[in-house]
Coordinates of C-alpha atoms and ligand atoms in Angstrom, one line a residue:
M1 CA 0.9 -1.6 -8.9
Q2 CA -1.0 -4.9 -8.5
I3 CA -4.3 -5.7 -6.7
V4 CA -4.7 -8.9 -4.7
V5 CA -8.3 -9.6 -3.7
L6 CA -8.5 -11.5 -0.4
L7 CA -11.5 -13.9 -0.3
G8 CA -12.8 -15.8 2.7
A9 CA -15.7 -16.0 5.1
P10 CA -16.1 -13.4 7.9
G11 CA -13.8 -14.6 10.6
S12 CA -11.5 -16.6 8.2
G13 CA -8.6 -14.5 9.3
K14 CA -8.2 -12.3 6.2
G15 CA -7.8 -9.1 8.2
T16 CA -5.1 -10.7 10.4
L17 CA -3.3 -12.1 7.4
A18 CA -3.5 -8.8 5.6
S19 CA -2.2 -6.8 8.5
M20 CA 0.9 -9.2 8.7
L21 CA 1.5 -8.9 4.9
S22 CA 1.2 -5.1 5.0
K23 CA 4.3 -4.9 7.2
L24 CA 6.3 -5.9 4.1
P25 CA 7.6 -3.0 2.0
G26 CA 5.3 -1.6 -0.7
I27 CA 2.2 -3.6 0.4
A28 CA -0.9 -2.0 1.8
H29 CA -4.0 -3.4 3.3
L30 CA -7.3 -1.9 2.4
S31 CA -10.2 -3.2 4.5
T32 CA -13.5 -1.8 3.2
G33 CA -15.1 -2.7 6.6
D34 CA -12.5 -0.5 8.4
L35 CA -12.9 2.2 5.8
L36 CA -16.6 2.3 6.4
R37 CA -16.3 2.1 10.2
N38 CA -14.0 5.1 10.1
A39 CA -16.5 7.0 7.9
V40 CA -19.2 6.2 10.4
K41 CA -17.1 7.4 13.3
A42 CA -16.2 10.6 11.5
G43 CA -19.8 11.2 10.5
T44 CA -19.0 11.7 6.8
P45 CA -22.0 11.5 4.3
A46 CA -20.8 8.0 3.3
G47 CA -20.7 7.0 7.0
L48 CA -24.1 8.3 7.7
E49 CA -25.5 6.4 4.7
A50 CA -23.7 3.2 5.8
K51 CA -24.3 3.1 9.6
E52 CA -27.6 1.3 9.9
I53 CA -27.0 -1.0 7.0
M54 CA -23.7 -2.2 8.5
E55 CA -25.3 -2.7 11.9
S56 CA -27.9 -5.0 10.4
G57 CA -25.1 -7.1 8.7
N58 CA -26.3 -6.2 5.2
L59 CA -24.1 -4.8 2.4
V60 CA -23.9 -1.1 1.7
P61 CA -24.7 0.0 -1.9
D62 CA -22.2 -1.0 -4.6
T63 CA -21.8 2.6 -5.8
L64 CA -20.9 3.9 -2.4
I65 CA -18.2 1.4 -1.7
A66 CA -16.8 1.6 -5.2
R67 CA -16.4 5.3 -4.9
L68 CA -14.4 4.9 -1.6
V69 CA -12.2 2.1 -3.1
E70 CA -11.5 4.2 -6.2
E71 CA -10.4 7.2 -4.1
Y72 CA -8.1 4.9 -2.2
L73 CA -6.5 3.4 -5.3
V74 CA -5.9 6.8 -6.8
S75 CA -4.3 8.2 -3.7
H76 CA -2.1 5.1 -3.2
A77 CA -0.8 4.7 -6.8
S78 CA 2.8 4.5 -5.7
L79 CA 2.5 1.2 -3.9
S80 CA 3.5 -2.1 -5.4
T81 CA 0.6 -4.2 -4.0
I82 CA -2.8 -3.4 -2.5
L83 CA -4.5 -6.2 -0.6
L84 CA -8.2 -5.7 -1.0
D85 CA -10.0 -7.1 2.1
G86 CA -13.8 -7.0 1.9
F87 CA -14.1 -5.8 -1.7
P88 CA -15.4 -7.1 -4.1
R89 CA -18.3 -8.6 -2.0
N90 CA -20.5 -9.8 -4.9
V91 CA -20.2 -10.4 -8.7
A92 CA -21.4 -6.9 -9.5
Q93 CA -18.6 -5.4 -7.4
A94 CA -16.1 -7.8 -9.1
D95 CA -17.1 -6.3 -12.5
I96 CA -16.9 -2.8 -11.1
L97 CA -13.4 -3.6 -9.8
A98 CA -12.3 -4.9 -13.2
E99 CA -13.5 -1.7 -14.8
L100 CA -11.7 0.5 -12.2
L101 CA -8.5 -1.4 -12.7
E102 CA -8.7 -0.9 -16.5
K103 CA -9.5 2.8 -16.1
H104 CA -6.5 3.4 -13.8
E105 CA -4.2 0.9 -15.6
V106 CA -3.6 -1.3 -12.5
D107 CA -2.8 -5.0 -12.7
F108 CA -4.9 -7.7 -11.2
G109 CA -2.5 -10.0 -9.3
C110 CA -4.8 -12.8 -8.1
A111 CA -7.7 -13.6 -5.9
L112 CA -6.4 -15.3 -2.7
L113 CA -8.9 -17.5 -0.9
L114 CA -8.3 -18.2 2.8
D115 CA -10.1 -21.5 3.0
V116 CA -11.7 -22.2 6.5
A117 CA -14.4 -24.6 7.6
D118 CA -17.7 -23.0 8.8
E119 CA -17.4 -24.2 12.4
V120 CA -13.9 -22.7 12.8
V121 CA -15.3 -19.4 11.4
I122 CA -18.1 -19.3 14.0
R123 CA -15.8 -20.1 16.9
R124 CA -13.4 -17.4 15.8
I125 CA -16.0 -14.6 15.4
S126 CA -17.6 -15.3 18.8
G127 CA -14.2 -14.8 20.4
R128 CA -13.5 -11.5 18.6
R129 CA -13.2 -8.3 20.7
V130 CA -12.2 -4.8 19.7
C131 CA -11.0 -1.8 21.7
S132 CA -13.8 0.8 22.0
A133 CA -11.2 3.6 21.9
C134 CA -8.3 2.8 19.5
G135 CA -9.9 0.0 17.5
A136 CA -7.2 -2.7 18.2
G137 CA -8.4 -6.2 17.6
Y138 CA -8.2 -9.2 20.0
N139 CA -9.6 -12.7 20.3
V140 CA -10.3 -14.3 23.6
D141 CA -9.1 -17.7 22.3
T142 CA -6.3 -16.9 19.9
L143 CA -5.1 -13.4 20.7
P144 CA -6.2 -12.5 24.3
P145 CA -5.4 -9.2 25.9
K146 CA -3.0 -9.3 28.8
K147 CA -5.8 -8.2 31.2
D148 CA -9.3 -9.5 30.6
G149 CA -11.5 -7.0 28.8
V150 CA -8.9 -4.3 28.7
C151 CA -6.9 -3.0 25.7
D152 CA -3.1 -3.7 25.9
A153 CA -2.4 -0.7 23.7
C154 CA -4.5 2.1 25.4
G155 CA -6.1 0.6 28.5
S156 CA -9.7 1.2 27.4
A157 CA -12.5 -1.3 27.6
L158 CA -12.9 -4.0 25.0
C159 CA -16.3 -4.7 23.4
T160 CA -17.9 -7.0 20.9
R161 CA -18.6 -5.3 17.5
K162 CA -22.4 -5.0 17.0
D163 CA -22.1 -7.1 13.8
D164 CA -20.3 -9.9 15.7
M165 CA -23.3 -10.5 17.9
P166 CA -24.5 -14.2 17.4
E167 CA -27.7 -13.4 15.5
T168 CA -26.0 -11.0 13.2
V169 CA -23.1 -13.4 12.6
Q170 CA -25.5 -16.1 11.3
H171 CA -27.0 -13.4 8.9
R172 CA -23.5 -12.3 7.8
L173 CA -22.5 -15.8 7.0
S174 CA -25.6 -16.4 4.9
V175 CA -24.9 -13.0 3.1
Y176 CA -21.4 -14.4 2.4
A177 CA -22.6 -17.7 1.2
E178 CA -25.2 -16.2 -1.2
Q179 CA -23.3 -13.1 -2.4
T180 CA -19.6 -13.4 -1.9
F181 CA -18.9 -17.1 -2.2
P182 CA -19.8 -17.1 -5.9
L183 CA -16.6 -14.9 -6.4
V184 CA -14.6 -18.1 -5.8
E185 CA -16.0 -19.6 -9.0
Y186 CA -15.9 -16.1 -10.8
Y187 CA -12.1 -15.9 -10.3
R188 CA -11.5 -19.7 -10.7
T189 CA -13.0 -19.7 -14.2
R190 CA -10.8 -16.8 -15.1
G191 CA -7.7 -18.6 -14.0
L192 CA -7.1 -16.0 -11.2
L193 CA -7.8 -18.0 -8.0
Q194 CA -5.1 -19.1 -5.5
V195 CA -6.0 -20.9 -2.3
V196 CA -4.3 -20.9 1.1
D197 CA -5.5 -23.3 3.9
G198 CA -6.7 -21.0 6.7
S199 CA -8.0 -23.6 9.2
G200 CA -4.9 -23.9 11.4
D201 CA -3.7 -21.4 14.0
D202 CA -0.2 -21.2 12.6
L203 CA -0.2 -17.6 11.2
D204 CA 3.4 -17.7 10.1
A205 CA 2.7 -20.6 7.8
K206 CA -0.2 -18.8 6.2
V207 CA 1.8 -15.6 5.8
K208 CA 4.6 -17.6 4.1
A209 CA 2.2 -19.3 1.7
A210 CA 0.6 -16.0 0.8
V211 CA 3.9 -14.3 0.3
E212 CA 5.0 -17.0 -2.2
I213 CA 1.8 -16.4 -4.1
I214 CA 1.7 -12.6 -4.2
Q215 CA 5.4 -11.9 -4.9
Ligands
AMP301 P1 -16.3 -6.4 7.3 O1 -15.4 -5.7 8.4 O2 -15.5 -6.6 6.0 O3 -16.9 -7.7 7.8 O4 -17.4 -5.4 6.9 C1 -18.3 -4.9 7.8 C2 -19.6 -4.4 7.1 O5 -19.2 -3.3 6.2 C3 -20.3 -5.4 6.2 O6 -21.1 -6.3 6.9 C4 -21.0 -4.5 5.3 O7 -22.1 -3.9 5.9 C5 -20.0 -3.3 5.0 N1 -19.1 -3.6 3.9 C6 -17.7 -3.8 3.9 N2 -17.3 -4.0 2.7 C7 -18.3 -3.9 1.9 C8 -18.5 -4.1 0.4 N3 -17.5 -4.3 -0.4 N4 -19.8 -3.9 0.0 C9 -20.8 -3.6 0.7 N5 -20.7 -3.5 2.1 C10 -19.5 -3.7 2.6

């Protein structure tokens, strides 16, 4: 099994790219944001600890997220590739990941940076909507639902995630710049960084470029 770390600002399209890639055999997409949101919904101890921190746009403690990621890796050991989306989020987590991979004898494939300009990121996030019932994702500009404000899949109302509200978005972008962006250098200096241009709207081209890198 290999791990591919997806890097890119909030709204860079990592999640969309990963969900396309995970349709290929043997590839799974682990979004730590989704993992935490599910834990919050289910009211687990991890979810209770994470709820308020997430709503403020800050990062949950490294030990909490590392434990959830390790449980996932162990229970998905038969896969060929796991795309890590949202972890590591800072240099300390990158060191934790390296230790986890050594402990469980898992290969590090590469860190794949989806490179997108700041103004594109802000436009994309402000258009993002999510179904309040089934969690399906939409974007009013690039992936609109058939009927305004209504989920195609289950007919429930669409809403804006609390952490996609404009004031929280600015904060998340500065958390990214301060804590997560240094990972680009972290992996570049170790010869592990690959870059895909994420600015355009042609998803197929991005998927093709990513597949060539990770396979
Ligand atoms: P995301 O959907 O990846 O933007 O994550 C949503 C929120 O979940 C983040 O703003 C953090 O509060 C939390 N989160 C997700 N992944 C991590 C992580 N690796 N470390 C700490 N907090 C995380």
